[in-house]
Coordinates of C-alpha atoms in Angstrom, one line a residue:
Chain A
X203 CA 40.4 142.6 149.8
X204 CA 39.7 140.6 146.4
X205 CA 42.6 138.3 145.3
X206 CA 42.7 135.9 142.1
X207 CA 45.3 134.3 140.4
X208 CA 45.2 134.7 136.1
X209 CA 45.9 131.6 134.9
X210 CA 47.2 130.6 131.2
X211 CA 43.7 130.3 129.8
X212 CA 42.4 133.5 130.7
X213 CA 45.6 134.8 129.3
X214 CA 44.9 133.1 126.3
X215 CA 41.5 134.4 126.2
X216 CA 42.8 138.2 127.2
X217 CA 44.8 138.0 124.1
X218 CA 42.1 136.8 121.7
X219 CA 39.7 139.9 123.3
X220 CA 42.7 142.7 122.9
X221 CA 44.6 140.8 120.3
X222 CA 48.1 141.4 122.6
X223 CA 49.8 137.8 121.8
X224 CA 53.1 138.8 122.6
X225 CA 54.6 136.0 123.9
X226 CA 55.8 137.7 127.3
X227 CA 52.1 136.6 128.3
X228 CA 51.3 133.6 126.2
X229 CA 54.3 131.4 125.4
X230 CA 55.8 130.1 128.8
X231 CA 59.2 128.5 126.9
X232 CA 59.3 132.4 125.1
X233 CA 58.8 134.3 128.4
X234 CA 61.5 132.0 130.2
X235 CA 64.2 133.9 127.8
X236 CA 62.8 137.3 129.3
X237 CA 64.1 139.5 132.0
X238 CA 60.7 138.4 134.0
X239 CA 62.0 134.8 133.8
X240 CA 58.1 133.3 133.1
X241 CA 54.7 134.5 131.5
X242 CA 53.1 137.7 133.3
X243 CA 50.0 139.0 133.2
X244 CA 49.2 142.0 130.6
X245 CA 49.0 145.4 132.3
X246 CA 45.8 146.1 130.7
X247 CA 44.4 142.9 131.7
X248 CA 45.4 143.5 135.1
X249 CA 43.6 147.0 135.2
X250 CA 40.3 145.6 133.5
X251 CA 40.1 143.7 136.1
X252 CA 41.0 145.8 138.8
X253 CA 38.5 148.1 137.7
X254 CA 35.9 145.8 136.9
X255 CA 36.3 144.1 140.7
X256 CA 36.1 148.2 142.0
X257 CA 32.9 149.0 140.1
X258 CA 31.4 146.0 141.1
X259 CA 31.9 147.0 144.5
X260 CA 29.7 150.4 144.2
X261 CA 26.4 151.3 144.8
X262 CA 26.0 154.2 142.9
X263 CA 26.6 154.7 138.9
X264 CA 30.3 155.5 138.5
X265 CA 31.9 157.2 135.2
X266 CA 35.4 157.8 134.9
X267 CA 36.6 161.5 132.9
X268 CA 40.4 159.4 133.2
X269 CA 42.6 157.0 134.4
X270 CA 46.5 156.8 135.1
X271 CA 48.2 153.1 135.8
X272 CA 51.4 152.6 136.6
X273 CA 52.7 148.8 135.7
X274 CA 55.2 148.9 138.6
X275 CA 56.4 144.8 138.5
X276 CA 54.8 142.4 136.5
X277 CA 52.1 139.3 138.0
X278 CA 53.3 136.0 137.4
X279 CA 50.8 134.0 135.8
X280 CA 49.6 131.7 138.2
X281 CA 50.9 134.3 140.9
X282 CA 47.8 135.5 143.5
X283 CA 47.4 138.9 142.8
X284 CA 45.0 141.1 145.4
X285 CA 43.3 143.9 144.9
X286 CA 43.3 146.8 147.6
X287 CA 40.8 149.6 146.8
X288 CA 40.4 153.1 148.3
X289 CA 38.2 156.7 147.3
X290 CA 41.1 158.9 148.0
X291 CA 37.7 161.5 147.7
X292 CA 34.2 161.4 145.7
X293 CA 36.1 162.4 142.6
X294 CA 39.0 159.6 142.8
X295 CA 39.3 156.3 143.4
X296 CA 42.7 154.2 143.3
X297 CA 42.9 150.8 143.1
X298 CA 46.3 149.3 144.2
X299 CA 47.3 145.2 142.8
X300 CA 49.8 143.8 145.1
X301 CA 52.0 140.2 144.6
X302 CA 54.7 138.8 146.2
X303 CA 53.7 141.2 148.8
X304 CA 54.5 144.2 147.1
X305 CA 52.6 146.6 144.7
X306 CA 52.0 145.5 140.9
X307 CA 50.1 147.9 139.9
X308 CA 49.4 151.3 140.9
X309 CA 45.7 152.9 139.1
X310 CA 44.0 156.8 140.0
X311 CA 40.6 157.2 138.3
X312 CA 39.4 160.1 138.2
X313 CA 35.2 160.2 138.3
X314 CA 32.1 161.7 137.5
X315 CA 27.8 161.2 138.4
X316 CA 27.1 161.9 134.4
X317 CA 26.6 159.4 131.7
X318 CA 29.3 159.1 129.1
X319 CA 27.3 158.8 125.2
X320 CA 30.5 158.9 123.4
X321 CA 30.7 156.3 121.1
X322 CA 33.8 155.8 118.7
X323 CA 33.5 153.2 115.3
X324 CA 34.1 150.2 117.0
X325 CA 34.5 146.4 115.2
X326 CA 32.5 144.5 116.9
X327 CA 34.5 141.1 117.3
X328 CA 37.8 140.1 118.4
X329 CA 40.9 141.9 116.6
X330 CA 42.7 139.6 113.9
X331 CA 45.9 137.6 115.3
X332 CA 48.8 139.0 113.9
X333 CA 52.3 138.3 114.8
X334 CA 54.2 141.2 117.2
X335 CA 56.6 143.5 115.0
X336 CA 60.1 144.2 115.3
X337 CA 61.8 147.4 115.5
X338 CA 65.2 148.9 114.2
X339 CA 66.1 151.3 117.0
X340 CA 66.5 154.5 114.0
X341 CA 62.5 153.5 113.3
X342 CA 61.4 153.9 117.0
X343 CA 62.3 157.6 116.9
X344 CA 59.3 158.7 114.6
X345 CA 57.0 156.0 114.8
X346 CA 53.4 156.8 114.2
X347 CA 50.1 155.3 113.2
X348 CA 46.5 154.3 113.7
X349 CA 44.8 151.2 115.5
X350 CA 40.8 150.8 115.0
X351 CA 38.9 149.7 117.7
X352 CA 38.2 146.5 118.3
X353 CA 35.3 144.6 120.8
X354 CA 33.8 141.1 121.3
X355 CA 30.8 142.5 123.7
X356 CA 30.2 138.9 124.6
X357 CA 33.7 138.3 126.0
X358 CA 34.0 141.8 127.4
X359 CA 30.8 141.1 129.4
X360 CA 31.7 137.9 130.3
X361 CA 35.0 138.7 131.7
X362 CA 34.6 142.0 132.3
X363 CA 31.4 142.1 133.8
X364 CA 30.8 145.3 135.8
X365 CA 33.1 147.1 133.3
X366 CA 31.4 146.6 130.6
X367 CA 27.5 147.3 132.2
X368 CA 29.0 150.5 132.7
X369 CA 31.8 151.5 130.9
X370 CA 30.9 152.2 126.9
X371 CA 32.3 149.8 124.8
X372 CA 34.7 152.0 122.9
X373 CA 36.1 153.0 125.9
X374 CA 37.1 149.7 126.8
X375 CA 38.2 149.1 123.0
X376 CA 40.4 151.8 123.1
X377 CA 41.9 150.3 126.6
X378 CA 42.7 146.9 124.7
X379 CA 44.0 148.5 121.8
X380 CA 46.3 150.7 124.2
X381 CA 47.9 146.7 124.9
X382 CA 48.0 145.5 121.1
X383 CA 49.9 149.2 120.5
X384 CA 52.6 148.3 122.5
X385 CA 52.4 144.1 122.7
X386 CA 51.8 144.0 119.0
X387 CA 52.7 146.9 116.8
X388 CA 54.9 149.4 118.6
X389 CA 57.9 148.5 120.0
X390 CA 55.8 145.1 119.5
X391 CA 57.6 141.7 120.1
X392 CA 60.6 143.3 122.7
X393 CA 58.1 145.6 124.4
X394 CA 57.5 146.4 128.4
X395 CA 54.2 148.3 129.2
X396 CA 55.1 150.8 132.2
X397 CA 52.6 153.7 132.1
X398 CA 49.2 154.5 130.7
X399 CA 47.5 157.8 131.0
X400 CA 44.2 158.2 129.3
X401 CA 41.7 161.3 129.5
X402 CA 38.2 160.6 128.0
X403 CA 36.5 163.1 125.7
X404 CA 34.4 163.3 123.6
X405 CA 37.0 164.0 120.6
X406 CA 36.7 160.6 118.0
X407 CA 38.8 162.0 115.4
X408 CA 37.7 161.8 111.7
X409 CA 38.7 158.4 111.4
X410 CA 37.4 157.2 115.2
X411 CA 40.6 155.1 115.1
X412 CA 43.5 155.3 117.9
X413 CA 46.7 157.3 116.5
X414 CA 49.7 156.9 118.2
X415 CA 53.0 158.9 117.7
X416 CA 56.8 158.3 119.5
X417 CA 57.0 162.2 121.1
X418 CA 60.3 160.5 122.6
X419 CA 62.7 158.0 122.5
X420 CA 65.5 157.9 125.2
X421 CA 68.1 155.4 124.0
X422 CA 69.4 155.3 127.3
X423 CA 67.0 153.3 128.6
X424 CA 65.3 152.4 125.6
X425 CA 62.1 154.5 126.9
X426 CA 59.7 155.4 124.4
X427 CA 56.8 157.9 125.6
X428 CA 53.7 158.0 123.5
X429 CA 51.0 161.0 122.3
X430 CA 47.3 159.3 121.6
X431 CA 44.8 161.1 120.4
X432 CA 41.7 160.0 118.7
X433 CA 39.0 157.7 119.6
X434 CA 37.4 159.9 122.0
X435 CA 40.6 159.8 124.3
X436 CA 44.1 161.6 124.6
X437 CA 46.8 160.2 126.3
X438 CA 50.1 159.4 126.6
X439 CA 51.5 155.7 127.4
X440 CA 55.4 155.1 128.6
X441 CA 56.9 151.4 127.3
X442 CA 60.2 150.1 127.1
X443 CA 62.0 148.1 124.7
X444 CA 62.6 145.0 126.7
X445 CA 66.2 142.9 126.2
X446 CA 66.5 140.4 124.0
X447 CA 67.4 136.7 125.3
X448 CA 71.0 136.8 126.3
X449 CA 73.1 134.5 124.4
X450 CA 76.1 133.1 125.5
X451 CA 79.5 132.7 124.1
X452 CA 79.9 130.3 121.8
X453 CA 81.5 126.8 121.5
X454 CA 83.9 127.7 119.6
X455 CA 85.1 131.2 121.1
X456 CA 84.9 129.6 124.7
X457 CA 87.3 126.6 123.1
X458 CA 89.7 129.3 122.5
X459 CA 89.9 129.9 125.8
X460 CA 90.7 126.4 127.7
X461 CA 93.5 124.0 127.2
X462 CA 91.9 120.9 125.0
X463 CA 92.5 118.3 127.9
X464 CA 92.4 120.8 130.9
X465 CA 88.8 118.9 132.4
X466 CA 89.6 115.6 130.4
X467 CA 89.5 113.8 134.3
X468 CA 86.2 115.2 134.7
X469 CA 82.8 113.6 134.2
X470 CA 80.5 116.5 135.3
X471 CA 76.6 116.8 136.0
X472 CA 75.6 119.9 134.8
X473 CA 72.2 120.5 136.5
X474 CA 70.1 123.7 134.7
X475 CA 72.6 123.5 131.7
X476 CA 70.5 124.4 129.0
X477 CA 71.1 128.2 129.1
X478 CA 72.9 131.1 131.1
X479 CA 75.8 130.3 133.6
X480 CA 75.1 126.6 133.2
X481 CA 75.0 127.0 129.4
X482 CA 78.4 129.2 129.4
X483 CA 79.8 125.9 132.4
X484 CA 78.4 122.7 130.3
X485 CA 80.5 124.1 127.1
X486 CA 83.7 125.7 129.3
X487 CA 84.3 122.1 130.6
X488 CA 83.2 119.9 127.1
X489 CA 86.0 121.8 125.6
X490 CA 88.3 121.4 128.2
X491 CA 88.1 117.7 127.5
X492 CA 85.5 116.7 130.3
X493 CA 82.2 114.4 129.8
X494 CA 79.2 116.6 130.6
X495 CA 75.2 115.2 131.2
X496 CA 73.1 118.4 131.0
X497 CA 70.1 118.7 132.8
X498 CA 66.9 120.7 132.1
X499 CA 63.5 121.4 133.8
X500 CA 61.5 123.1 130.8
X501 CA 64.7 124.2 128.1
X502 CA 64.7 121.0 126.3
X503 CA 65.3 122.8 123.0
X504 CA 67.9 124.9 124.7
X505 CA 69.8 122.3 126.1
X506 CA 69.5 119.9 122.7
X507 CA 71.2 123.5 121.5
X508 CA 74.2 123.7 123.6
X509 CA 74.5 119.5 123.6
X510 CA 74.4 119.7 119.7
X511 CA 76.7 122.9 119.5
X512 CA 79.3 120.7 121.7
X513 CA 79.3 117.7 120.3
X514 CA 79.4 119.7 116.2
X515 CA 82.7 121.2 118.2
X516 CA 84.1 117.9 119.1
X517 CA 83.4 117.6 122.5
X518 CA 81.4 115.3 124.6
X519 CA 77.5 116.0 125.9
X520 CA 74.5 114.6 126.6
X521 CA 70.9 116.1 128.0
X522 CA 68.7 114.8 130.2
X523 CA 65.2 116.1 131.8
X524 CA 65.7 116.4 135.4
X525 CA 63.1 118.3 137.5
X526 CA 65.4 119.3 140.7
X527 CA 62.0 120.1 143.1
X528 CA 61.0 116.2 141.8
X529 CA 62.3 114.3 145.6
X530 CA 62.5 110.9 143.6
X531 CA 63.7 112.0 140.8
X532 CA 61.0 110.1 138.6
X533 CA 62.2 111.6 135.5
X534 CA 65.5 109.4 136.2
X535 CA 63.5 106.0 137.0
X536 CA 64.2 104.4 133.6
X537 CA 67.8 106.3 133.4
X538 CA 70.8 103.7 134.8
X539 CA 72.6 105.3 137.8
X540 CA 75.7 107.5 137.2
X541 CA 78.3 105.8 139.2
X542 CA 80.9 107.3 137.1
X543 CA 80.3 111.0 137.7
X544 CA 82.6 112.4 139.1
X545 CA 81.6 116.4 139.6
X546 CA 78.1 118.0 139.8
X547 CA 77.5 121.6 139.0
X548 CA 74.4 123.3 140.6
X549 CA 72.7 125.7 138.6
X550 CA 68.9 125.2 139.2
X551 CA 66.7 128.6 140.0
X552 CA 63.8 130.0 139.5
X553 CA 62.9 133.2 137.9
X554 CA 65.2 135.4 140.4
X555 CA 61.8 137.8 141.1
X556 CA 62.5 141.2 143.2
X557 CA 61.1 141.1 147.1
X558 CA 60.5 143.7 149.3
X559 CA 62.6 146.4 150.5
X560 CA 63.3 145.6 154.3
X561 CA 62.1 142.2 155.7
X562 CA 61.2 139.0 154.0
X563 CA 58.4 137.9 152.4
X564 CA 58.3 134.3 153.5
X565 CA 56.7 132.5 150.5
X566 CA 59.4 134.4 147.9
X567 CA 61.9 132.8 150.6
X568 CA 60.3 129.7 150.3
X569 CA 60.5 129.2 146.4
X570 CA 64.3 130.2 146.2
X571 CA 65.2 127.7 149.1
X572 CA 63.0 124.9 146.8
X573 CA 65.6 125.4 144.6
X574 CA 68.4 126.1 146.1
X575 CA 68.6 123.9 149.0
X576 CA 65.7 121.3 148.9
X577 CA 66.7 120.8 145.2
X578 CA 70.1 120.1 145.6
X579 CA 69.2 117.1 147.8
X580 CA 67.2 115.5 145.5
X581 CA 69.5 115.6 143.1
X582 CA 72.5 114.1 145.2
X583 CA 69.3 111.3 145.6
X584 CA 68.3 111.1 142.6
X585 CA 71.3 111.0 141.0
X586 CA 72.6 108.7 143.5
X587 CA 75.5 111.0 144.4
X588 CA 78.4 110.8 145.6
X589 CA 79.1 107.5 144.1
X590 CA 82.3 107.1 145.0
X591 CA 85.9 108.0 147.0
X592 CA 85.8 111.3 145.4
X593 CA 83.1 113.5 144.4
X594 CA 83.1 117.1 144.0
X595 CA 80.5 120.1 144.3
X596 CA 80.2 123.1 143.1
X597 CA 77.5 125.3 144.3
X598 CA 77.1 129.0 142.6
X599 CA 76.5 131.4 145.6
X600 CA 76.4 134.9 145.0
X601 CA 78.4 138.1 146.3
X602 CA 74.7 139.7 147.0
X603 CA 74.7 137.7 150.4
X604 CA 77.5 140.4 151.1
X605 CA 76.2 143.5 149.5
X606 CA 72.8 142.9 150.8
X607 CA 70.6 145.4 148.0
X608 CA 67.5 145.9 148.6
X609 CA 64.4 143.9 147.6
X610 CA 67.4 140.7 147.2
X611 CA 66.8 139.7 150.8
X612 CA 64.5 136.4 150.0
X613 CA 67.5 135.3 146.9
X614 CA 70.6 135.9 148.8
X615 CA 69.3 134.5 152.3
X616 CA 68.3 131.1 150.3
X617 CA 71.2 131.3 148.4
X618 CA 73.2 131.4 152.0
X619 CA 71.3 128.6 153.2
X620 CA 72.2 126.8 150.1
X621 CA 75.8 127.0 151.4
X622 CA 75.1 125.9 154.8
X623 CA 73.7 123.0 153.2
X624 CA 76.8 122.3 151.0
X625 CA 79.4 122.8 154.3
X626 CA 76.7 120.5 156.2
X627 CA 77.1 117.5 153.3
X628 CA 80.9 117.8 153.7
X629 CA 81.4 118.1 157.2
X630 CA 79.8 114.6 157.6
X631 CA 80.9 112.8 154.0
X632 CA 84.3 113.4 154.2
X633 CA 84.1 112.4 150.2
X634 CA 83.0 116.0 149.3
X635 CA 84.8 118.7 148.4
X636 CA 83.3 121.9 147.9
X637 CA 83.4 125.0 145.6
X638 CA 81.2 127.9 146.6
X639 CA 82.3 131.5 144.7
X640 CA 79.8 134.3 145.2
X641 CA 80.1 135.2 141.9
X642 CA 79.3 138.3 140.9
X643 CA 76.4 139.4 138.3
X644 CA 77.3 138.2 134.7
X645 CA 75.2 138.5 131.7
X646 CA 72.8 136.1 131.9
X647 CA 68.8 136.2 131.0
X648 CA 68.0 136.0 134.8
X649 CA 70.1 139.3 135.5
X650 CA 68.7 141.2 132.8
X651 CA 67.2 145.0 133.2
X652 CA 65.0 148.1 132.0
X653 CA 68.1 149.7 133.6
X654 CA 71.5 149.2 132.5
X655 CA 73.8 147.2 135.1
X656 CA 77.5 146.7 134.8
X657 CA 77.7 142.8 134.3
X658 CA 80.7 140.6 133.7
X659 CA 81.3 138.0 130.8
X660 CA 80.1 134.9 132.3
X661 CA 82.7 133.0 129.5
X662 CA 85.7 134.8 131.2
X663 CA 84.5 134.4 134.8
X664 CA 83.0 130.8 135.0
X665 CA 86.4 129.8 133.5
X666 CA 87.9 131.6 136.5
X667 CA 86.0 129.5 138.7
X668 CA 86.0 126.3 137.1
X669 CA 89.8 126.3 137.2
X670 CA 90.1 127.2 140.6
X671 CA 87.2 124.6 141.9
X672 CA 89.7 122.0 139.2
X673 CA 92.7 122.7 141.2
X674 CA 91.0 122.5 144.1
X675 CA 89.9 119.1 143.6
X676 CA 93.7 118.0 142.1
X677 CA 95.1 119.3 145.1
X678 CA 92.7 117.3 147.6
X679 CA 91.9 120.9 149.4
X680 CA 88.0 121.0 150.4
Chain B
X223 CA 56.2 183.1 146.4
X224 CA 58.7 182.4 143.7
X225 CA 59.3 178.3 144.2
X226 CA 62.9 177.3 144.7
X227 CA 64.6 174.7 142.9
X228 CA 65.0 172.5 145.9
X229 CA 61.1 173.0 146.1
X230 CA 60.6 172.5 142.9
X231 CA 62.4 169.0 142.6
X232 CA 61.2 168.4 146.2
X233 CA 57.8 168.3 144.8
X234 CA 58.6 165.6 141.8
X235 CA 60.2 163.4 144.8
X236 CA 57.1 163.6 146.6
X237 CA 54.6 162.2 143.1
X238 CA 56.8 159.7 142.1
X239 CA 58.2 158.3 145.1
X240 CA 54.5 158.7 147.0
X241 CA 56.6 160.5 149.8
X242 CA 55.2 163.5 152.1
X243 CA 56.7 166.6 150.9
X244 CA 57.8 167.2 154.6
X245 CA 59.5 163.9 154.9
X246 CA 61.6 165.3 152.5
X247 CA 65.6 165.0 153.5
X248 CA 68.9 165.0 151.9
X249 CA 69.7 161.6 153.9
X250 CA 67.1 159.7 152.6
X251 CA 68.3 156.6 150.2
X252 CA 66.8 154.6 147.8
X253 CA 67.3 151.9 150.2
X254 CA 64.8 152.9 152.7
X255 CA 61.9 154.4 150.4
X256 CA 59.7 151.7 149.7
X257 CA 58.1 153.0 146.0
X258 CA 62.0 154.0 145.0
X259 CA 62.4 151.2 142.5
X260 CA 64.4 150.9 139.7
X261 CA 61.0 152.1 137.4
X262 CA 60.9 154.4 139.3
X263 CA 64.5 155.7 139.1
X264 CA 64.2 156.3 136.0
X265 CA 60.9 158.4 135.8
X266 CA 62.2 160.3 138.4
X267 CA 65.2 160.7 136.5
X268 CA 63.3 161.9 133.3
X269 CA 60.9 164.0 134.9
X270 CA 63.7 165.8 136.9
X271 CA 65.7 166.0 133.2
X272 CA 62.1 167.5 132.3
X273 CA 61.2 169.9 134.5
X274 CA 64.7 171.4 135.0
X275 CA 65.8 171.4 131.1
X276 CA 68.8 168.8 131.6
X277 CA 70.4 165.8 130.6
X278 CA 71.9 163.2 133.2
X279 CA 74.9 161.2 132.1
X280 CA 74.5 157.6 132.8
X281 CA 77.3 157.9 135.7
X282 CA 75.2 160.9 136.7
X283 CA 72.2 158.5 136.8
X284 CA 73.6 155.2 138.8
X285 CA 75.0 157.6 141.7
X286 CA 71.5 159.2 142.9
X287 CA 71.5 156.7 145.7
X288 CA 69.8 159.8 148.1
X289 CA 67.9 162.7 147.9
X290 CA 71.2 164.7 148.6
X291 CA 72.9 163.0 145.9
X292 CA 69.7 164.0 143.1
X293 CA 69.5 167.6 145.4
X294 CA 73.0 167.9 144.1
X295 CA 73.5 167.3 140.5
X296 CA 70.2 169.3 140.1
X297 CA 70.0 171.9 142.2
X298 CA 74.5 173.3 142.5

C-alpha cells in the first residue's frame, strides 16, 4: 500500500506539464463555488501517478496495449490518497486509489512483454497557458477538433519517473492532452472528467495530433461522450458539464418578500454568511430591518458582495473574518466584544464530501463535528456569547438525520451531535432559546450534482424558518 | 443459447456495479451495493438505454432504487 497526499504545488506543477489550469484544481477561492466544495486532484494526474507508483513496483519490462480509468469521486488536495495494486492476471493489472476510505479512482491496464516504437510529433516543452473555454449547450452537440501533443521530458521524468523510463513519451503526451481536452478546451471551464478509455496503436494520423469529436451529448445529465482518434491511440473519454456556482436570490427580490421592520429587534451574527443558506439568511433578516455582522473563513469577496448588495439596498451589514475551528478566536483579538448581539445564526461547514455506504469513516466524522459542534463553541467564546438576559440560537440541522441515505452517515450523525450540543447549552443557560429545523436540501453550492436533485428555494424556505425561530423568540418559547 | 433480456441487463449490472453475476437479485438496492453511486447510476442507466435501444424518462431514472425496479422498466 503506497499513499501520498498532492499538494497545491504539484498541482500547480501538473497543470504547467499537461496545461489543465482549470481552476477546479488550481484556484482554491474558484473550486469553493464547485459542487466538490475545494480544489481536487486532476484525474489524469491521479492515474500518472498511479501508474507510475505500479511500474515502479515491477521487476520485469511492462507495456501497456490500453488503459480504462474511471474517476469515481474526486481527491481533495491535501487529502491522503493510497494506492492499492493488483494483476487481476499476466495480461492485466488494476490499480485502485482510495480516499476518505472509499475508492477514487478505478484503472484496468491491459499489458504486453513487447516494446512499443510508436512515436507521434510531439512538442517537446510544456503546452502554452491558455484560459479554459466556455460552452453554449447547442455548441456541445457537434464539437470537434485537434490538440498536438505536448511534453517537458524533464518534468515528466521528474514526476513521473517510472512512467516515463518506460512508457514512450507521446503516449504520456497524449494522456495529458486527454486532461487539457476536457479541463481546457472541451466542455473546458464547467467540466467533470468521469471516464477515459484509451487503446494504443500504432495509428498517428496524418497530422500526429489528438482529434476529438462529441459522438453524444445527453442533456439530461449534461454527459458528453467523446471518439479520439489519432496520435497513435483511439478512445473514447465520458465528461460532464459541471454546475455553475449557485447564486442566490437577490437583495432586492428577497426584500419583496419580508415586512421592512419584521427583524428590526434583531441584531444577528451570521456565521459562514458569505454565500449559500447564510448568504440567502444575512439578506432575509437586513431586509427585514435587523442588524447583521457576517462572518467568513475564506469568502471574503463573497461576503464584501452580499454586505455591499445590503447596504446599496438600504439595509444594515457588516463582515468580519471569523475562522469558527480558531478556539480563541484570534481573528477577533483587536475586534471590541459584541455585547449587543442579540441572535447568532450557525452556518459554518465544510465541503459536505460523500462517506461510505454502511458504517463510518471516523476521520470524515471528525471534520464535520470540527465544524459543527467544536465550532460552535468557539464562537459562543469568541464572540463572547450570550451577552445578555436573552440570546437566541439558531442551529441549521438537516432532515437527512431522518432519512438516513447512504454515504451521509458521517454529515447527519455530526450534524445530530450538533443538536445535542445546542439542547446541552440551553438546558444549563436558561438564557438560550433554541431553533433547530432539519431543513431540507435547497439550492445551494454545497448540495449541487452530476445528477439532478429536487431542491427547494432556499429564499422561500429560510424565510419560513426565520419567522418561525422570530416568533419563537417573541413568544419566550425555547 | 439465445441470452434473455434479464441476462442480458444482468450482465451490465454485473460491469458497472462490480457485482457477481450470481449475486444478482431483484431485492438488491442501491443502498446496499457499495460501487452503486450516483456515477454510477447514471452509466448504468445509459448503458442499459444503449444496449436495449431505449430512452428513460427522468422519473423513470430517480425510481431504480433495485435491481427489480431497473429489471422492470427494462425487461416488461
Amino acid at each position: 500500500m503506497i499513499s501520498r497526499e498532492f499538494t497545491l504545488e504539484d498541482q500547480l506543477a501538473f497543470a504547467r506539464l499537461s496545461g489543465d489550469f482549470n481552476p477546479l484544481h488550481v484556484e482554491p477561492m474558484a473550486a469553493r463555488r464547485s459542487l466538490f466544495g475545494r480544489p481536487v486532484v486532476h484525474g489524469i494526474h491521479t492515474l500518472l501517478w498511479a501508474m507510475d507508483r505500479w511500474i515502479a513496483s515491477q521487476v520485469d519490462t511492462v507495456g501497456i496495449t490500453s488503459l480504462k480509468a474511471t474517476f469515481e469521486r474526486p481527491i481533495g488536495v491535501g487529502e491522503e490518497a493510497i494506492l492499492s495494486t493488483r494483476h487481476a492476471s499476466p495480461e492485466e493489472a488494476r490499480l485502485d486509489l482510495f480516499s476518505d476510505g472509499q475508492r477514487s479512482t478505478h484503472i484496468t491496464l491491459q499489458l504486453t512483454s513487447a516494446p512499443d516504437g510508436v512515436v507521434s510529433p510531439l512538442i517537446r516543452e510544456d503546452p502554452p497557458r491558455t484560459t479554459p473555454r466556455e460552452w453554449s449547450v447547442d455548441q456541445l452537440d457537434s464539437a470537434s477538433g485537434a490538440l498536438e501533443l505536448y511534453l517537458n521530458e524533464g518534468d515528466a521524468q521528474h514526476f513521473f519517473p517510472a512512467l516515463a523510463a518506460r512508457l514512450s513519451p507521446s503516449r504520456i503526451g497524449v494522456l495529458l492532452a486527454t486532461t487539457r481536452l476536457i479541463g481546457m478546451e472541451c466542455p473546458g471551464l464547467y467540466s467533470v472528467f468521469s471516464e477515459l478509455e484509451l487503446v494504443f496503436t500504432s495509428q498517428v494520423g496524418t497530422s500526429g495530433a489528438l482529434q476529438y469529436r462529441v459522438r453524444r451529448f445527453d442533456q439530461r445529465f449534461s454527459a458528453l461522450t467523446f471518439d479520439l482518434r489519432g496520435a497513435g491511440v483511439t478512445g473514447v473519454i465520458k465528461a460532464f458539464v459541471r454546475p455553475k456556482p449557485q447564486a442566490q436570490p437577490t437583495f432586492e427580490l428577497l426584500a419583496s418578500m419580508v415586512g421592512k421592520n419584521e427583524f428590526e429587534s434583531q441584531r444577528a451574527i451570521v456565521v459562514g454568511g458569505s454565500r449559500g443558506l447564510g448568504e440567502a439568511t444575512a439578506k432575509l433578516l437586513a431586509a427585514g430591518g435587523a442588524d447583521v455582522i457576517v462572518t467568513y473563513h475564506r469568502g471574503g469577496t463573497d461576503a464584501e458582495r452580499v454586505v455591499a448588495e445590503i447596504v446599496a439596498g438600504g439595509g444594515k451589514a457588516s463582515a468580519i473574518p471569523f475562522n469558527v475551528l480558531d478556539p480563541d478566536g484570534h481573528q477577533l483579538a483587536e475586534k471590541p466584544a459584541y455585547p449587543d448581539r442579540t441572535h447568532l445564526y450557525y452556518f459554518a461547514t465544510p465541503a459536505i464530501v460523500i462517506g461510505a455506504k454502511g458504517g463510518l469513516h471516523p476521520p470524515l466524522f471528525e471534520r464535520f463535528s470540527h465544524y459543527y459542534v467544536t465550532g460552535l463553541v468557539n464562537t459562543l467564546s469568541a464572540f463572547r456569547l450570550p451577552p445578555s438576559t436573552h440570546f437566541a440560537i439558531f442551529y441549521p440541522s438537516t432532515v437527512l438525520i431522518d432519512e438516513q441515505p447512504a454515504g451521509l452517515a458521517e454529515y447527519a450523525a455530526a450534524k445530530a451531535a450538533g443538536e445535542s450540543l445546542c439542547h446541552a447549552l440551553a438546558k444549563h443557560d436558561k438564557r438560550l432559546r433554541l431553533y433547530t429545523p432539519r431543513l431540507p436540501r435547497m439550492a445551494t453550492d454545497q448540495t449541487a450534482s452530476l445528477v439532478p436533485v429536487h431542491k427547494e428555494d432556499a429564499g422561500p424556505m429560510m424565510l419560513r424558518h426565520i419567522r418561525a425561530f422570530h416568533q419563537s423568540c417573541q413568544g419566550g418559547a425555547h | 443459447m439465445h441470452e434473455t433480456s434479464t441476462e442480458k441487463l444482468d450482465q451490465i449490472v454485473a460491469d458497472i456495479l462490480e457485482l457477481d453475476i450470481t449475486a444478482i437479485s431483484d431485492t438488491l438496492t442501491s443502498d446496499d451495493v457499495e460501487h452503486w453511486t450516483s456515477l454510477n447510476h447514471l452509466r448504468l442507466v445509459t448503458a442499459v438505454e444503449e444496449a436495449f435501444g431505449i430512452s428513460l424518462s427522468m422519473e423513470q431514472i430517480e425510481s431504480i432504487k433495485s435491481i427489480g425496479a431497473l429489471r422492470q422498466l427494462v425487461c416488461t
